Tab-separated table of C-alpha atoms in Angstrom:
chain	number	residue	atom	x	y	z
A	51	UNK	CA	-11.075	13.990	0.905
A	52	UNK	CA	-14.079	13.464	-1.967
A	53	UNK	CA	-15.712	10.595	-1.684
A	54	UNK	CA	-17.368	8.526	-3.999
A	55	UNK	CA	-19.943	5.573	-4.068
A	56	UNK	CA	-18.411	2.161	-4.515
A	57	UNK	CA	-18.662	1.082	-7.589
A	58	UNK	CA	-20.145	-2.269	-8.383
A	59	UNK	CA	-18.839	-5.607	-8.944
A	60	UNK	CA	-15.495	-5.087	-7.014
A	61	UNK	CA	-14.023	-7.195	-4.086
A	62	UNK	CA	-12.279	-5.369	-0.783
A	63	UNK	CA	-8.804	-6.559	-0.323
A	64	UNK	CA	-6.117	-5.361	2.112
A	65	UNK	CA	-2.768	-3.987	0.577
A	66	UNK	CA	-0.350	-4.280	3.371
A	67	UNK	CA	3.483	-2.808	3.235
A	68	UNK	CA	5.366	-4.336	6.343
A	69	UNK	CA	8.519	-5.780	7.144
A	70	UNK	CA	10.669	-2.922	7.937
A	71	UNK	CA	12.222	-1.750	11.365
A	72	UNK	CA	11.085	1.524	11.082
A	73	UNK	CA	12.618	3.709	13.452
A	74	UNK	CA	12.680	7.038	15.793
A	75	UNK	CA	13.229	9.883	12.855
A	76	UNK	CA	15.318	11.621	15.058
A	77	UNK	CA	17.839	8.778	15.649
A	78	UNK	CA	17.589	5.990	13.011
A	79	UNK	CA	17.049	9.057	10.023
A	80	UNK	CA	20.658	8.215	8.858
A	81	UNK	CA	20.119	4.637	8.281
A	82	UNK	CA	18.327	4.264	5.365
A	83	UNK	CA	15.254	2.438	6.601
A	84	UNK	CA	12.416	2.124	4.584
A	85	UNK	CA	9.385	4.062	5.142
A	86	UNK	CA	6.534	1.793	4.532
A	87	UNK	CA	3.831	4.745	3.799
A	88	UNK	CA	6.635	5.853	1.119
A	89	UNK	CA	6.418	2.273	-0.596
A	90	UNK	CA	2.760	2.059	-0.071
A	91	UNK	CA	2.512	5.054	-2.514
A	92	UNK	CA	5.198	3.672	-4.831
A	93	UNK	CA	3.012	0.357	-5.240
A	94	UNK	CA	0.182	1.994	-5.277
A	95	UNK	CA	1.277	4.569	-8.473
A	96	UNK	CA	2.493	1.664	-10.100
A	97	UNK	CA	-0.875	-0.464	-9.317
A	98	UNK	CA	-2.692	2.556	-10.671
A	99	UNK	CA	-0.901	2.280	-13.985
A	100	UNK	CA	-2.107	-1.628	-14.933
A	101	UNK	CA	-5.025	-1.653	-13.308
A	102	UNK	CA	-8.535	0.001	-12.118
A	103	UNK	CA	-8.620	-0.136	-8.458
A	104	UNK	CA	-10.511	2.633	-6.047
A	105	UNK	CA	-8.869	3.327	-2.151
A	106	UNK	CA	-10.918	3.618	0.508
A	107	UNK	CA	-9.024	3.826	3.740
A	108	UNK	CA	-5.092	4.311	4.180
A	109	UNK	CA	-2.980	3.641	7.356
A	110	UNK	CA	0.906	4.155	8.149
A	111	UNK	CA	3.044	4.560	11.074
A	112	UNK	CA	1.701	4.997	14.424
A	113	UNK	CA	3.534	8.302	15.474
A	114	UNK	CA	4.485	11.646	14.070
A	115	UNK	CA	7.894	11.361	14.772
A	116	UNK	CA	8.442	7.952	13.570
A	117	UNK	CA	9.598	5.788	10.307
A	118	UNK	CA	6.686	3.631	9.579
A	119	UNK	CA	7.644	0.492	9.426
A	120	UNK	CA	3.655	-0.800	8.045
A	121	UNK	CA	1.412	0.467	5.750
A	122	UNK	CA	-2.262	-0.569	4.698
A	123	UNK	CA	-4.562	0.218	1.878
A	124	UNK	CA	-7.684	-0.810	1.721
A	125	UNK	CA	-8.493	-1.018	-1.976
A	126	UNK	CA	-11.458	-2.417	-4.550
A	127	UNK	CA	-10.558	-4.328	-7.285
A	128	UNK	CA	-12.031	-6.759	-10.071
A	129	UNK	CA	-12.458	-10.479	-9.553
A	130	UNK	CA	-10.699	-10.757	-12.861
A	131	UNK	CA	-7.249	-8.322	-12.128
A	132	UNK	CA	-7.202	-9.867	-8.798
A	133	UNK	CA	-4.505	-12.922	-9.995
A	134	UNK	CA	-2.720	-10.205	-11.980
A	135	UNK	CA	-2.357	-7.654	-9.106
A	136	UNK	CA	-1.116	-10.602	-6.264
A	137	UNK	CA	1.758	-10.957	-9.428
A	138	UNK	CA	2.740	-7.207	-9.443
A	139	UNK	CA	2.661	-7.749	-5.474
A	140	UNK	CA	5.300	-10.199	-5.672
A	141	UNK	CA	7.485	-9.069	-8.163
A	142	UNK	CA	7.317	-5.873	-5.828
A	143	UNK	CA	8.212	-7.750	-2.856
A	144	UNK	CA	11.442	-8.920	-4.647
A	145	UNK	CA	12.153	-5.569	-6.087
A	146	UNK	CA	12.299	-4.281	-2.915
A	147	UNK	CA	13.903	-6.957	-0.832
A	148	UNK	CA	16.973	-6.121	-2.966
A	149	UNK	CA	16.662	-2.791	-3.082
A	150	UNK	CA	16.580	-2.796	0.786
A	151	UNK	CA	18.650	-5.900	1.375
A	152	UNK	CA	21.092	-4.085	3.846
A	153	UNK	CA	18.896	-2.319	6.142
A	154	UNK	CA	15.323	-3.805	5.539
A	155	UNK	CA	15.203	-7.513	3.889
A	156	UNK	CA	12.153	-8.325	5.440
A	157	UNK	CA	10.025	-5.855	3.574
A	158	UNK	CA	7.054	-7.404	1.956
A	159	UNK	CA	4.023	-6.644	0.194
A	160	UNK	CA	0.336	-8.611	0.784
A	161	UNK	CA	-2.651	-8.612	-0.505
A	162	UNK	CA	-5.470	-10.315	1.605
A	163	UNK	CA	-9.310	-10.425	0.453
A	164	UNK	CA	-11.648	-8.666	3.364
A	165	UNK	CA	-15.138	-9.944	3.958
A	166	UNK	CA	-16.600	-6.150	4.863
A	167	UNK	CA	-18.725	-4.275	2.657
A	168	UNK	CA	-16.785	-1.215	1.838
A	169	UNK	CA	-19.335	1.943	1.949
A	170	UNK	CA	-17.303	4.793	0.129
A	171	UNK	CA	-13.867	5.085	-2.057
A	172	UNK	CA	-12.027	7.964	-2.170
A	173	UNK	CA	-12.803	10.117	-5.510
A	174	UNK	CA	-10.362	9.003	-8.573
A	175	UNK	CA	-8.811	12.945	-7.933
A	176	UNK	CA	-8.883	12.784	-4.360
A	177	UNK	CA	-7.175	8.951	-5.168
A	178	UNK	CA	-4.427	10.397	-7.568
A	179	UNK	CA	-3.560	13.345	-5.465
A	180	UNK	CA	-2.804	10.956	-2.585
A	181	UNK	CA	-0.603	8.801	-4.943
């Protein structure tokens, strides 16, 4: 990972991906559960196409041999895209509760505004490759 500073005039928010009933990957593989680190990247390559955000942490699924059924992004964006991101969020969140209506219809994307002071963002390269 390259790091970067963070850049100025941005806000911390929490991108969450959760929801899903994940699964043993050796048991539940043939079900068709969502993977929530999957749809984290699918939200986040979409996010990355409207608007400027940077990344600074990532988190999915608590065990190697598991489908993760949360995901979490901590990302920096503008004051100003802020309303228009929570709208992408949403129509995500409806995109994929029908998508997933049979195995996962409790899938659901957040966005929640953080009060830390975010030291470093990943590198926009470092940031694309991961998306």
């Amino acid at each position: 990972v390259i790091w970067d500073e963070t850049p100025a005039n941005m806000d911390a928010y929490r991108l969450y991906v959760g929801g899903l009933k994940g699964g043993h990957s050796g048991m539940e593989i043939d079900k068709q559960r969502g993977n929530a680190n999957k749809v984290l990247g699918r939200v986040l390559r979409d996010l990355s196409a409207h608007t400027e955000f940077y990344i600074s942490e990532v988190h999915g699924g608590l065990k190697t041999n598991a489908i993760p059924r949360e995901s979490v992004a901590t990302i920096l964006i503008r004051t100003e895209d802020v309303g228009q991101v929570e709208e992408k969020l949403e129509s995500w969140t409806r995109v994929l509760q029908e998508e997933m209506r049979a195995v996962d219809p409790d899938v659901h994307v957040t966005l929640t505004k953080l009060d830390e002071t975010v030291e470093k963002v990943f590198a926009k390269e470092t940031q694309k490759q991961l998306i």
